[in-house]
Short mmCIF file of N, CA and C in Angstrom, two decimals:
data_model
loop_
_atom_site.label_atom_id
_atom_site.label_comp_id
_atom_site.label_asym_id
_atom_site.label_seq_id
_atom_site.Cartn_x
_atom_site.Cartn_y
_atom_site.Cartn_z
N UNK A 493 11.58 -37.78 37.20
CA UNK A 493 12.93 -38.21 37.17
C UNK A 493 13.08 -39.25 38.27
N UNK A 494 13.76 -40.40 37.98
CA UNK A 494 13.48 -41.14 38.64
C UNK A 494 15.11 -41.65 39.27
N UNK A 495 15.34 -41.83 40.67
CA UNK A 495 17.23 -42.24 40.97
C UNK A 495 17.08 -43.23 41.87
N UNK A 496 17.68 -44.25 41.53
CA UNK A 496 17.29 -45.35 42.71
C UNK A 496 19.31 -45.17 43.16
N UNK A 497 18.96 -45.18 44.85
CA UNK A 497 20.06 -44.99 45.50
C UNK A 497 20.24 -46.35 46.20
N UNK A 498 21.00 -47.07 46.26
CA UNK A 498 21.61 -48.14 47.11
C UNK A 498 20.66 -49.35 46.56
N UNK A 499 20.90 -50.23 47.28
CA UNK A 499 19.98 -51.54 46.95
C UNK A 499 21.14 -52.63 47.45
N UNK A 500 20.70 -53.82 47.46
CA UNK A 500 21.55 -55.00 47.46
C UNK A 500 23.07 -55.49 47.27
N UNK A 501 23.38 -55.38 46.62
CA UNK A 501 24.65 -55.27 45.35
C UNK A 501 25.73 -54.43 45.09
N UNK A 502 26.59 -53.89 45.58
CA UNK A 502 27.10 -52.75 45.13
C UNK A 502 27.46 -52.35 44.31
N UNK A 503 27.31 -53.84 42.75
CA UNK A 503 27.49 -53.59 41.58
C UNK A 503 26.66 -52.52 41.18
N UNK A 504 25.15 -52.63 41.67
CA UNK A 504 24.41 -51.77 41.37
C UNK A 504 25.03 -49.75 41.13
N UNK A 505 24.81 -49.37 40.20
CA UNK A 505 25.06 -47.79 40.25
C UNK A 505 24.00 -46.99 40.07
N UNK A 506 23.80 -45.71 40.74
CA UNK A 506 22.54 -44.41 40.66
C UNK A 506 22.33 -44.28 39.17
N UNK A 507 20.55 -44.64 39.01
CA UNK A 507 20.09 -44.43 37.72
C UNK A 507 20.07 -42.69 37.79
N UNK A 508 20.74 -42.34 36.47
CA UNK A 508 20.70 -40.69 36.15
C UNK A 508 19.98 -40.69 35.11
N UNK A 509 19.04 -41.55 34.47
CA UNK A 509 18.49 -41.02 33.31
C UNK A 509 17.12 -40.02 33.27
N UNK A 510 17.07 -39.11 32.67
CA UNK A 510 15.47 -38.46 32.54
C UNK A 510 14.72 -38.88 31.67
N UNK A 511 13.40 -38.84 32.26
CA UNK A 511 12.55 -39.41 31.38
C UNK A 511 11.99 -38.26 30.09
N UNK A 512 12.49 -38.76 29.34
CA UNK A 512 12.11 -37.65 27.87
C UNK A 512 10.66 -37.51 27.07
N UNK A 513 9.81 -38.73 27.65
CA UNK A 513 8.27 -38.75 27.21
C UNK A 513 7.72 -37.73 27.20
N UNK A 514 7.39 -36.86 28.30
CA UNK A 514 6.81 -35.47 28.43
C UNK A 514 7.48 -34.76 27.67
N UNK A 515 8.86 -34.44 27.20
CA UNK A 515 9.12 -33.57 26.90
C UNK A 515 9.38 -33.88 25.34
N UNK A 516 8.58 -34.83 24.92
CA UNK A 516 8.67 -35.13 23.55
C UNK A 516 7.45 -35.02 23.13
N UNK A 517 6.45 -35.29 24.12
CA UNK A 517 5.16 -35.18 23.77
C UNK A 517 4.39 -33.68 23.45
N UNK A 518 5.20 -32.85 24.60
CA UNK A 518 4.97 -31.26 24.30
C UNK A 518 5.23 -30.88 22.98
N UNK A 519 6.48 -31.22 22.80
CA UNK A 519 7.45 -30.74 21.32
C UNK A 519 6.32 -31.03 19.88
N UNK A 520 5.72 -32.55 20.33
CA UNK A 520 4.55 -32.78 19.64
C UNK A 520 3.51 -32.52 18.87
N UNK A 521 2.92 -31.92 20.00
CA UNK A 521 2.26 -30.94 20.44
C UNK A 521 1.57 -29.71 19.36
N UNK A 522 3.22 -28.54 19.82
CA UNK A 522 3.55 -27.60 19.33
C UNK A 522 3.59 -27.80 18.26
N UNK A 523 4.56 -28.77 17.48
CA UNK A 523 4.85 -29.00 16.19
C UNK A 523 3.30 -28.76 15.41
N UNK A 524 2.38 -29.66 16.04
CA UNK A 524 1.13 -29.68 15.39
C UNK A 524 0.71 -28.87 15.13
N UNK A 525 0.27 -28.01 16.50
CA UNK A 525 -0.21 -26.62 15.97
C UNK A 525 0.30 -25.74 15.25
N UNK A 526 1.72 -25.58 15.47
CA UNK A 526 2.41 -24.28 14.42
C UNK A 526 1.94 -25.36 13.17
N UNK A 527 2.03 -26.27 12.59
CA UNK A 527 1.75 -26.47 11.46
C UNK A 527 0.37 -26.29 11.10
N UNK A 528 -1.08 -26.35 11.99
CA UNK A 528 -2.05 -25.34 11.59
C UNK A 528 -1.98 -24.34 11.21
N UNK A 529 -1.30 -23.67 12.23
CA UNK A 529 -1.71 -21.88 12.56
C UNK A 529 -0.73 -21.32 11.74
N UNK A 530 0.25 -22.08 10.80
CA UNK A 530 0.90 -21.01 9.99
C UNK A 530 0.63 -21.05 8.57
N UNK A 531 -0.15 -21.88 7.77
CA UNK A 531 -0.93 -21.69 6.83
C UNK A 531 -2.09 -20.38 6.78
N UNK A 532 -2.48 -20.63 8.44
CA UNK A 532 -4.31 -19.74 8.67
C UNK A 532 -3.29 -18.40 8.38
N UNK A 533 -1.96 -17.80 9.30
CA UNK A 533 -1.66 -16.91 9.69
C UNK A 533 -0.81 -16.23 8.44
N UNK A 534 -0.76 -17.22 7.05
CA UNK A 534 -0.16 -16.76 5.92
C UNK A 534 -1.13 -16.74 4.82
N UNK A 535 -2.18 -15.85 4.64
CA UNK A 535 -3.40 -16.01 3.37
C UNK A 535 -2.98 -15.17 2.65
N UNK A 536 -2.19 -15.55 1.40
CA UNK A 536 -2.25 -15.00 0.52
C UNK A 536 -2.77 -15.13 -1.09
N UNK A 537 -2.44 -14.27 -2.03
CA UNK A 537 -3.08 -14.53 -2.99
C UNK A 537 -1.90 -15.43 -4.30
N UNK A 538 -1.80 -16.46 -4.64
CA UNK A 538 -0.51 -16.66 -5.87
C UNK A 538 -0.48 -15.29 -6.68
N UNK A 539 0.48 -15.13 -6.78
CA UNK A 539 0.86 -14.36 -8.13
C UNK A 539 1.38 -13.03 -8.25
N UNK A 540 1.10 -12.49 -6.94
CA UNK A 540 1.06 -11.03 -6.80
C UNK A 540 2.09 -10.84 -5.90
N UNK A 541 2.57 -10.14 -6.96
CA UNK A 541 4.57 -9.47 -5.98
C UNK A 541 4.24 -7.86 -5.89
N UNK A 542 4.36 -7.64 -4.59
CA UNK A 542 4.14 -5.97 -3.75
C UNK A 542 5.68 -5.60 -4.25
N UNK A 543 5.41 -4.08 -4.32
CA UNK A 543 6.80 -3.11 -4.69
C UNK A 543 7.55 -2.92 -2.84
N UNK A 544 9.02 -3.34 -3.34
CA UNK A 544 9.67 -3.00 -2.13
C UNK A 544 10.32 -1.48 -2.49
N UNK A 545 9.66 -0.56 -2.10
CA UNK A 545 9.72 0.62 -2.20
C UNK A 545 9.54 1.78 -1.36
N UNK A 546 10.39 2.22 -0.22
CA UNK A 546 10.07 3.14 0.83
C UNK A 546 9.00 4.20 0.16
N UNK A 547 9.75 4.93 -0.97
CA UNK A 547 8.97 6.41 -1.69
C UNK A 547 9.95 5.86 -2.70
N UNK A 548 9.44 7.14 -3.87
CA UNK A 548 9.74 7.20 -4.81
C UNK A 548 10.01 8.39 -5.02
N UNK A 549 10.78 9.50 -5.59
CA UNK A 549 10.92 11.35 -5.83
C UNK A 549 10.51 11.29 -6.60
N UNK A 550 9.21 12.70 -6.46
CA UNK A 550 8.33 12.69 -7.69
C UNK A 550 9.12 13.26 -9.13
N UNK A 551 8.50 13.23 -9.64
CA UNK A 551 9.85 13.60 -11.11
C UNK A 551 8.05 14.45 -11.78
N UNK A 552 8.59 16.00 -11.25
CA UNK A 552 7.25 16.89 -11.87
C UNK A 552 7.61 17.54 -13.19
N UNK A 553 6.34 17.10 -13.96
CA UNK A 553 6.72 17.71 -15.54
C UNK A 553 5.48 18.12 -15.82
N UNK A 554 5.75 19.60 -16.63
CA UNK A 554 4.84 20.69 -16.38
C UNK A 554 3.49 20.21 -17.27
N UNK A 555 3.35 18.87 -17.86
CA UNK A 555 2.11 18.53 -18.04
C UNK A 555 1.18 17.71 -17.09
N UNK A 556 1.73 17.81 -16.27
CA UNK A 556 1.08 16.39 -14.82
C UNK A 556 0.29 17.80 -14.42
N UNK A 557 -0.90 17.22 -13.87
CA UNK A 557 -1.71 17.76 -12.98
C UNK A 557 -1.43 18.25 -11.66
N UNK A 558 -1.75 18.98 -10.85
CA UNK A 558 -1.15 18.85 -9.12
C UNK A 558 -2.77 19.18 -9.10
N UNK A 559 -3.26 18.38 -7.98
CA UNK A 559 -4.48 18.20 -7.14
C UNK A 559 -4.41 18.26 -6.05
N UNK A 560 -5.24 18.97 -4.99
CA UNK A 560 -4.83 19.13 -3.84
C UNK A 560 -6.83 19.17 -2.91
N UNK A 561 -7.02 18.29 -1.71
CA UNK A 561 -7.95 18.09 -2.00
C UNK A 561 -8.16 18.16 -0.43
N UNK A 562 -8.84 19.19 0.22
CA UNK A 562 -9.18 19.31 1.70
C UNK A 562 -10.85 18.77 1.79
N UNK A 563 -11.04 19.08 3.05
CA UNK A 563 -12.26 18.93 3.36
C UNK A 563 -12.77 20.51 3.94
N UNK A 564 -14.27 20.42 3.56
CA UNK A 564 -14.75 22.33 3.78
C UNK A 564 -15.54 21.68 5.32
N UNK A 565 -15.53 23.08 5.98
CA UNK A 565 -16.42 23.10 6.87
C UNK A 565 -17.11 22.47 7.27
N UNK A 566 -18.11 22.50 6.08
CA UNK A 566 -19.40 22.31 6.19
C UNK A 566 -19.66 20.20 5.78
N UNK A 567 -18.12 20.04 5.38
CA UNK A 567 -18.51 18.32 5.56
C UNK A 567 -18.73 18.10 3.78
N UNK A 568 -18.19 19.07 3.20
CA UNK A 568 -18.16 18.98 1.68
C UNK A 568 -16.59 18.63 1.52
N UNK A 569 -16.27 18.63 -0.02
CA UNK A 569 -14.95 18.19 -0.71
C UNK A 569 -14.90 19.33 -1.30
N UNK A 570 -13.74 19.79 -1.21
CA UNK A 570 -12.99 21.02 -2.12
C UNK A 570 -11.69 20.64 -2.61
N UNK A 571 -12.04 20.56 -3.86
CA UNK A 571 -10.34 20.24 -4.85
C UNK A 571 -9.85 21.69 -5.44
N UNK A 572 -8.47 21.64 -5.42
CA UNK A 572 -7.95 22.62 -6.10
C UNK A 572 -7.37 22.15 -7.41
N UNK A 573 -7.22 22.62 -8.38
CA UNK A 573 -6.33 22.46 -9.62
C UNK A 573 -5.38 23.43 -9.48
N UNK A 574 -3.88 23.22 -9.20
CA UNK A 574 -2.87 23.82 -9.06
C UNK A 574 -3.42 24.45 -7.77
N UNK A 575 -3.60 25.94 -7.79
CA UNK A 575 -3.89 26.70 -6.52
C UNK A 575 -5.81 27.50 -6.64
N UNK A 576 -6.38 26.73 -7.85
CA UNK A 576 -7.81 27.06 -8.24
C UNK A 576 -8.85 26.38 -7.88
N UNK A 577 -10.14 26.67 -6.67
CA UNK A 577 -10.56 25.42 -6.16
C UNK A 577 -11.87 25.07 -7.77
N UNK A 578 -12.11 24.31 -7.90
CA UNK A 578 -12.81 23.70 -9.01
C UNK A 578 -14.32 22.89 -8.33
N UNK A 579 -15.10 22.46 -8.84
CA UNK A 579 -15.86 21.51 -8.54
C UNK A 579 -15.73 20.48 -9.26
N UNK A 580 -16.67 19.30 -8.75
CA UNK A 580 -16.41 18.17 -9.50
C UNK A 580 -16.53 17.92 -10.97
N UNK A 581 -17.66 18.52 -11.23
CA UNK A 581 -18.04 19.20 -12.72
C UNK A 581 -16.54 19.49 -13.36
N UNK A 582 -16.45 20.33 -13.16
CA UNK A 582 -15.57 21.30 -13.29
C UNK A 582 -13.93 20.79 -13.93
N UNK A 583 -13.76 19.89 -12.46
CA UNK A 583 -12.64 19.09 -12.22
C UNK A 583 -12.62 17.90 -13.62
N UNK A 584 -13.87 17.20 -14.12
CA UNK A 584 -13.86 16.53 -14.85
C UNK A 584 -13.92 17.58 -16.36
N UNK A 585 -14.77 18.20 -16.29
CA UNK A 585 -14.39 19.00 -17.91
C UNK A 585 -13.13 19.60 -17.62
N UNK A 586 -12.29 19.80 -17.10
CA UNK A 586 -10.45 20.45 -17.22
C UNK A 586 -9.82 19.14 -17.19
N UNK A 587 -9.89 18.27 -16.52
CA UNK A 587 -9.04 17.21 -16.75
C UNK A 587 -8.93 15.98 -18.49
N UNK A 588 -10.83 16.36 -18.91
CA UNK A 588 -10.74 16.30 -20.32
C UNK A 588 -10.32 16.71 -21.17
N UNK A 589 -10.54 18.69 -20.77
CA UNK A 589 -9.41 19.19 -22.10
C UNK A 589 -8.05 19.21 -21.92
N UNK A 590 -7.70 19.07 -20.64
CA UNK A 590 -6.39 18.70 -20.76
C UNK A 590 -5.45 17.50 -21.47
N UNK A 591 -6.33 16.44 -21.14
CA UNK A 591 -5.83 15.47 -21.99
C UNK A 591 -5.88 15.31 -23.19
N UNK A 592 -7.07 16.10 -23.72
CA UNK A 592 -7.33 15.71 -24.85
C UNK A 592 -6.24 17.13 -25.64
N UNK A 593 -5.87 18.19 -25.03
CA UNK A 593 -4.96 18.80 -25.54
C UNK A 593 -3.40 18.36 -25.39
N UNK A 594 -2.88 17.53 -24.66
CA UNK A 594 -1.92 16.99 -24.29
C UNK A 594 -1.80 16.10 -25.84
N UNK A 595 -2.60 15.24 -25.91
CA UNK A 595 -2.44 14.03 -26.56
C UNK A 595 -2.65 14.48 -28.36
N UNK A 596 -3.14 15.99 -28.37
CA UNK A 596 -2.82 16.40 -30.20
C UNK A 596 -1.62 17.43 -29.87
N UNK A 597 -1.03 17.80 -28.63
CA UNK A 597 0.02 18.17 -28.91
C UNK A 597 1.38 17.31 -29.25
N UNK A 598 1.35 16.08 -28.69
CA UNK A 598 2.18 15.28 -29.06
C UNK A 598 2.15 14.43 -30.23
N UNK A 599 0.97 15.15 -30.86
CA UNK A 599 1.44 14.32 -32.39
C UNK A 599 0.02 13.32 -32.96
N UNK A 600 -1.19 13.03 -31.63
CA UNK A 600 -2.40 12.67 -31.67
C UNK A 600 -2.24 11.20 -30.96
N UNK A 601 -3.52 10.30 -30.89
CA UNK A 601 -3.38 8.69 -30.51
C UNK A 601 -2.55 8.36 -31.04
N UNK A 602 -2.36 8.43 -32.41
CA UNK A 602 -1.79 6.86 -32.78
C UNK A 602 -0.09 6.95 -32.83
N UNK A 603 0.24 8.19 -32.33
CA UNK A 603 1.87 8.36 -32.05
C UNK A 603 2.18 7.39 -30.55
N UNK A 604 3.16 6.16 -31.29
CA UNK A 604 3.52 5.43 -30.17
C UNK A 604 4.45 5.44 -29.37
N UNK A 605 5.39 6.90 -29.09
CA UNK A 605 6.13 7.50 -28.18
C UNK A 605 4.84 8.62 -27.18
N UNK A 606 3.70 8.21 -27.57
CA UNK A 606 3.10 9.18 -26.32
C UNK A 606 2.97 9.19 -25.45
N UNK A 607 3.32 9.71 -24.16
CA UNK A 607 3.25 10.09 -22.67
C UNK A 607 2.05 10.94 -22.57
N UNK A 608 1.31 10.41 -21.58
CA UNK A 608 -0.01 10.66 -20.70
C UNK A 608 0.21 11.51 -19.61
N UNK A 609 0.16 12.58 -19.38
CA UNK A 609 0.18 13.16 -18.35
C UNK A 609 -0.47 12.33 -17.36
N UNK A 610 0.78 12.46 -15.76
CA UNK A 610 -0.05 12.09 -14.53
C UNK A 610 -1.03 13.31 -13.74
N UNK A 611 -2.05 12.45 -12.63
CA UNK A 611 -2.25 13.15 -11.99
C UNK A 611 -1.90 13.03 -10.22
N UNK A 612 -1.52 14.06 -9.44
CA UNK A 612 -0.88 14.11 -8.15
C UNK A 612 -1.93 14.50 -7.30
N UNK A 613 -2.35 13.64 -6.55
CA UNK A 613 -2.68 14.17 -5.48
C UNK A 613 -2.77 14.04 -4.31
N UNK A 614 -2.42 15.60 -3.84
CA UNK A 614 -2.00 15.80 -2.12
C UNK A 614 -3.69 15.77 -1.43
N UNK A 615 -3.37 14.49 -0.68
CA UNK A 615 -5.09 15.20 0.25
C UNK A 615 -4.71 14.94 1.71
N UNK A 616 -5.25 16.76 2.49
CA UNK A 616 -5.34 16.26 3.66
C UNK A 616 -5.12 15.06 4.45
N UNK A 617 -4.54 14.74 5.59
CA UNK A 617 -4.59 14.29 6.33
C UNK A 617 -5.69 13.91 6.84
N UNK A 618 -6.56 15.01 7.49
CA UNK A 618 -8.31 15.48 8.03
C UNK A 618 -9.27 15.57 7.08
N UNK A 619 -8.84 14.84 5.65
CA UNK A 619 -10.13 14.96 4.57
C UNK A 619 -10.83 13.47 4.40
N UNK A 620 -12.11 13.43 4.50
CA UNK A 620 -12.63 12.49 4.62
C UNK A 620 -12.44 11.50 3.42
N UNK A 621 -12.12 10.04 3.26
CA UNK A 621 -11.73 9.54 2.19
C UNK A 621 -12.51 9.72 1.03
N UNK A 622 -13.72 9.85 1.06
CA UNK A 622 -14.98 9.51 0.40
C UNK A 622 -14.24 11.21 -1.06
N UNK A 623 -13.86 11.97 -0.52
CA UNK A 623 -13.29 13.05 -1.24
C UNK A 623 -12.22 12.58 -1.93
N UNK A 624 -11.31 12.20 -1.39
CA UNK A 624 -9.95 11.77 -2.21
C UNK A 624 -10.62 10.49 -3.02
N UNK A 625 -11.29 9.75 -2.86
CA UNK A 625 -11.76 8.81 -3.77
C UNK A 625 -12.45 9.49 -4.99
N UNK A 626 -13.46 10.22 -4.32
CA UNK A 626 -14.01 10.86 -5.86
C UNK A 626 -13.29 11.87 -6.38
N UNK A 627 -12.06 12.22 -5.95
CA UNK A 627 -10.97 12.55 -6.62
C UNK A 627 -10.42 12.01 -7.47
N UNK A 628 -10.24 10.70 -7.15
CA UNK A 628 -9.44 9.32 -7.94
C UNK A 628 -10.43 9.42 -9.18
N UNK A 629 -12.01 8.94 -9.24
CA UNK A 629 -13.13 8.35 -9.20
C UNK A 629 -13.00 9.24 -11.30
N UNK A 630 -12.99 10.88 -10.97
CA UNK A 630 -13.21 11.57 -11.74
C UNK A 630 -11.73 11.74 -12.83
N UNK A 631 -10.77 11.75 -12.22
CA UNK A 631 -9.38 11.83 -12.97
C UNK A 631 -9.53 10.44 -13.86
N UNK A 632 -9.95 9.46 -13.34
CA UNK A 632 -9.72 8.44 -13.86
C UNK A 632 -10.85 8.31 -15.05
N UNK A 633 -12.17 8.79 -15.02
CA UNK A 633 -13.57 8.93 -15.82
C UNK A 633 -12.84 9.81 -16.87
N UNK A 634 -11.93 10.94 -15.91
CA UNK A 634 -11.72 12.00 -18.00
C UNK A 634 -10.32 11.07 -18.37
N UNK A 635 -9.96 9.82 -18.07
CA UNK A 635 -8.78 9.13 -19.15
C UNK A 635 -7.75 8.94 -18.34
N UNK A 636 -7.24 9.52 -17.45
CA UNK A 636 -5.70 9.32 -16.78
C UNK A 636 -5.54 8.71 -16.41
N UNK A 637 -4.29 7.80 -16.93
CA UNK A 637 -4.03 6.37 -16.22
C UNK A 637 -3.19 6.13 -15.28
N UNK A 638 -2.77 7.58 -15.05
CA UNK A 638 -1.97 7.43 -14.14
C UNK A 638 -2.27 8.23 -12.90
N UNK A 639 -2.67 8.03 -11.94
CA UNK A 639 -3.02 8.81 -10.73
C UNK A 639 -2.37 8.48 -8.99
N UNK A 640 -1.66 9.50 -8.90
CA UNK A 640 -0.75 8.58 -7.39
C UNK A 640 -1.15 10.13 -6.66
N UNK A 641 -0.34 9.55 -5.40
CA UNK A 641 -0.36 10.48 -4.21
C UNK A 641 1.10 11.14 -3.99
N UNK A 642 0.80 12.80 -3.58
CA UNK A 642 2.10 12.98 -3.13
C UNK A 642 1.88 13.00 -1.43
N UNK A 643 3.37 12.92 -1.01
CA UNK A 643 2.74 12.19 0.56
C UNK A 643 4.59 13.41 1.24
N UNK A 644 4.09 12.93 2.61
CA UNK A 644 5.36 13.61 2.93
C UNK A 644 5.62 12.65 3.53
N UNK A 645 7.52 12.40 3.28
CA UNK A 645 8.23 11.39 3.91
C UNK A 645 8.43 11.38 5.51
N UNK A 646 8.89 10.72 5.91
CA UNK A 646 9.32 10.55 7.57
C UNK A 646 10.16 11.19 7.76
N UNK A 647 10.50 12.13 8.44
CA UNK A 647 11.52 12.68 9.05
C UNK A 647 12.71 11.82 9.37
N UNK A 648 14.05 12.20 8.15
CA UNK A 648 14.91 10.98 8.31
C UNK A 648 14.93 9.78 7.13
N UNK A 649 13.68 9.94 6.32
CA UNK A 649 13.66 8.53 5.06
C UNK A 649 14.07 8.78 4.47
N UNK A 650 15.13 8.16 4.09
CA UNK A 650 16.30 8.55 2.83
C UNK A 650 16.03 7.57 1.83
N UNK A 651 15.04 7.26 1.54
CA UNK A 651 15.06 5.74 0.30
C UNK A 651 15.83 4.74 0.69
#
C-alpha cells in the first residue's frame, strides 16, 4: 500500500489507493485449482440415481423367508431358517421347495399377478461378511429375487 504524504504543491492530496494485484492474483489462483480439484473430488458414474431413503418398515407376509445368520465359535457360519439352524445344503434345498411351492400355489409361472416371496436377512453385527454373503450367494442360486436386510433403526429415526 502505497501513501505519498506532502510534496511540493498543496494541490497535491494523500494517495489512498490499494494495490489490488496480489489480491487478484491469489483469487486466481484458487479459482484454478477449485476448478481442478472439483471434477477429481466428484467421480461419478452417468445414470445412476441412489434411493433417498432413511429405512423402509418391513411389510412381513407369511410367505417371505426370515434368515438370521451369526457366526459359530469356531469361525464357521450358522444360518437359521425362522428359529431352525440349517446348513448351506440345506438352506439351498428349503429355499427351492419353497419357491417352487409358493409359485404352484399361486396359480404356477405363467400367472402374471405372481408375487415371489422375499428373503430377510438379519446378520450379526460380529458375523464375518464372507457368511452373510454366502447367505445372499445361496437365496439368490434357489431363485429369489428379492433379498434385503433387516437392520435396526437409530434410536430416534422416524423416516
Amino acid at each position: 500500500m502505497a501513501m505519498s504524504v506532502g510534496g511540493d504543491s498543496a494541490a497535491e492530496k494523500p494517495m489512498s489507493d490499494i494495490n489490488t494485484t496480489p489480491l487478484v492474483d491469489v483469487m486466481l489462483v484458487l479459482l484454478i485449482i477449485f476448478l481442478i480439484a472439483v471434477p477429481v473430488a466428484i467421480q461419478t458414474v452417468k445414470g445412476i440415481t441412489l434411493p433417498n431413503v432413511r429405512f423402509d418398515p418391513t411389510t412381513t407376509k407369511p410367505e417371505n423367508v426370515s434368515l438370521s445368520v451369526t457366526s459359530a465359535g469356531d469361525g464357521n457360519c450358522q444360518v437359521y431358517w425362522g428359529v431352525s439352524p440349517v446348513t448351506h445344503q440345506e438352506l439351498l434345498d428349503r429355499a427351492v421347495a419353497k419357491l417352487k411351492a409358493e409359485i404352484d400355489r399361486q396359480g404356477g409361472p405363467g400367472n402374471p399377478d405372481l408375487e415371489l416371496p422375499e428373503a430377510h436377512v438379519r446378520g450379526d453385527v460380529n458375523t464375518p461378511w464372507r457368511c452373510v454373503a454366502g447367505t445372499i450367494y445361496n437365496m439368490q442360486m434357489a431363485g429369489f429375487a428379492k433379498v434385503g436386510f433387516i437392520s435396526q433403526p437409530k434410536t430416534g429415526d422416524a423416516g
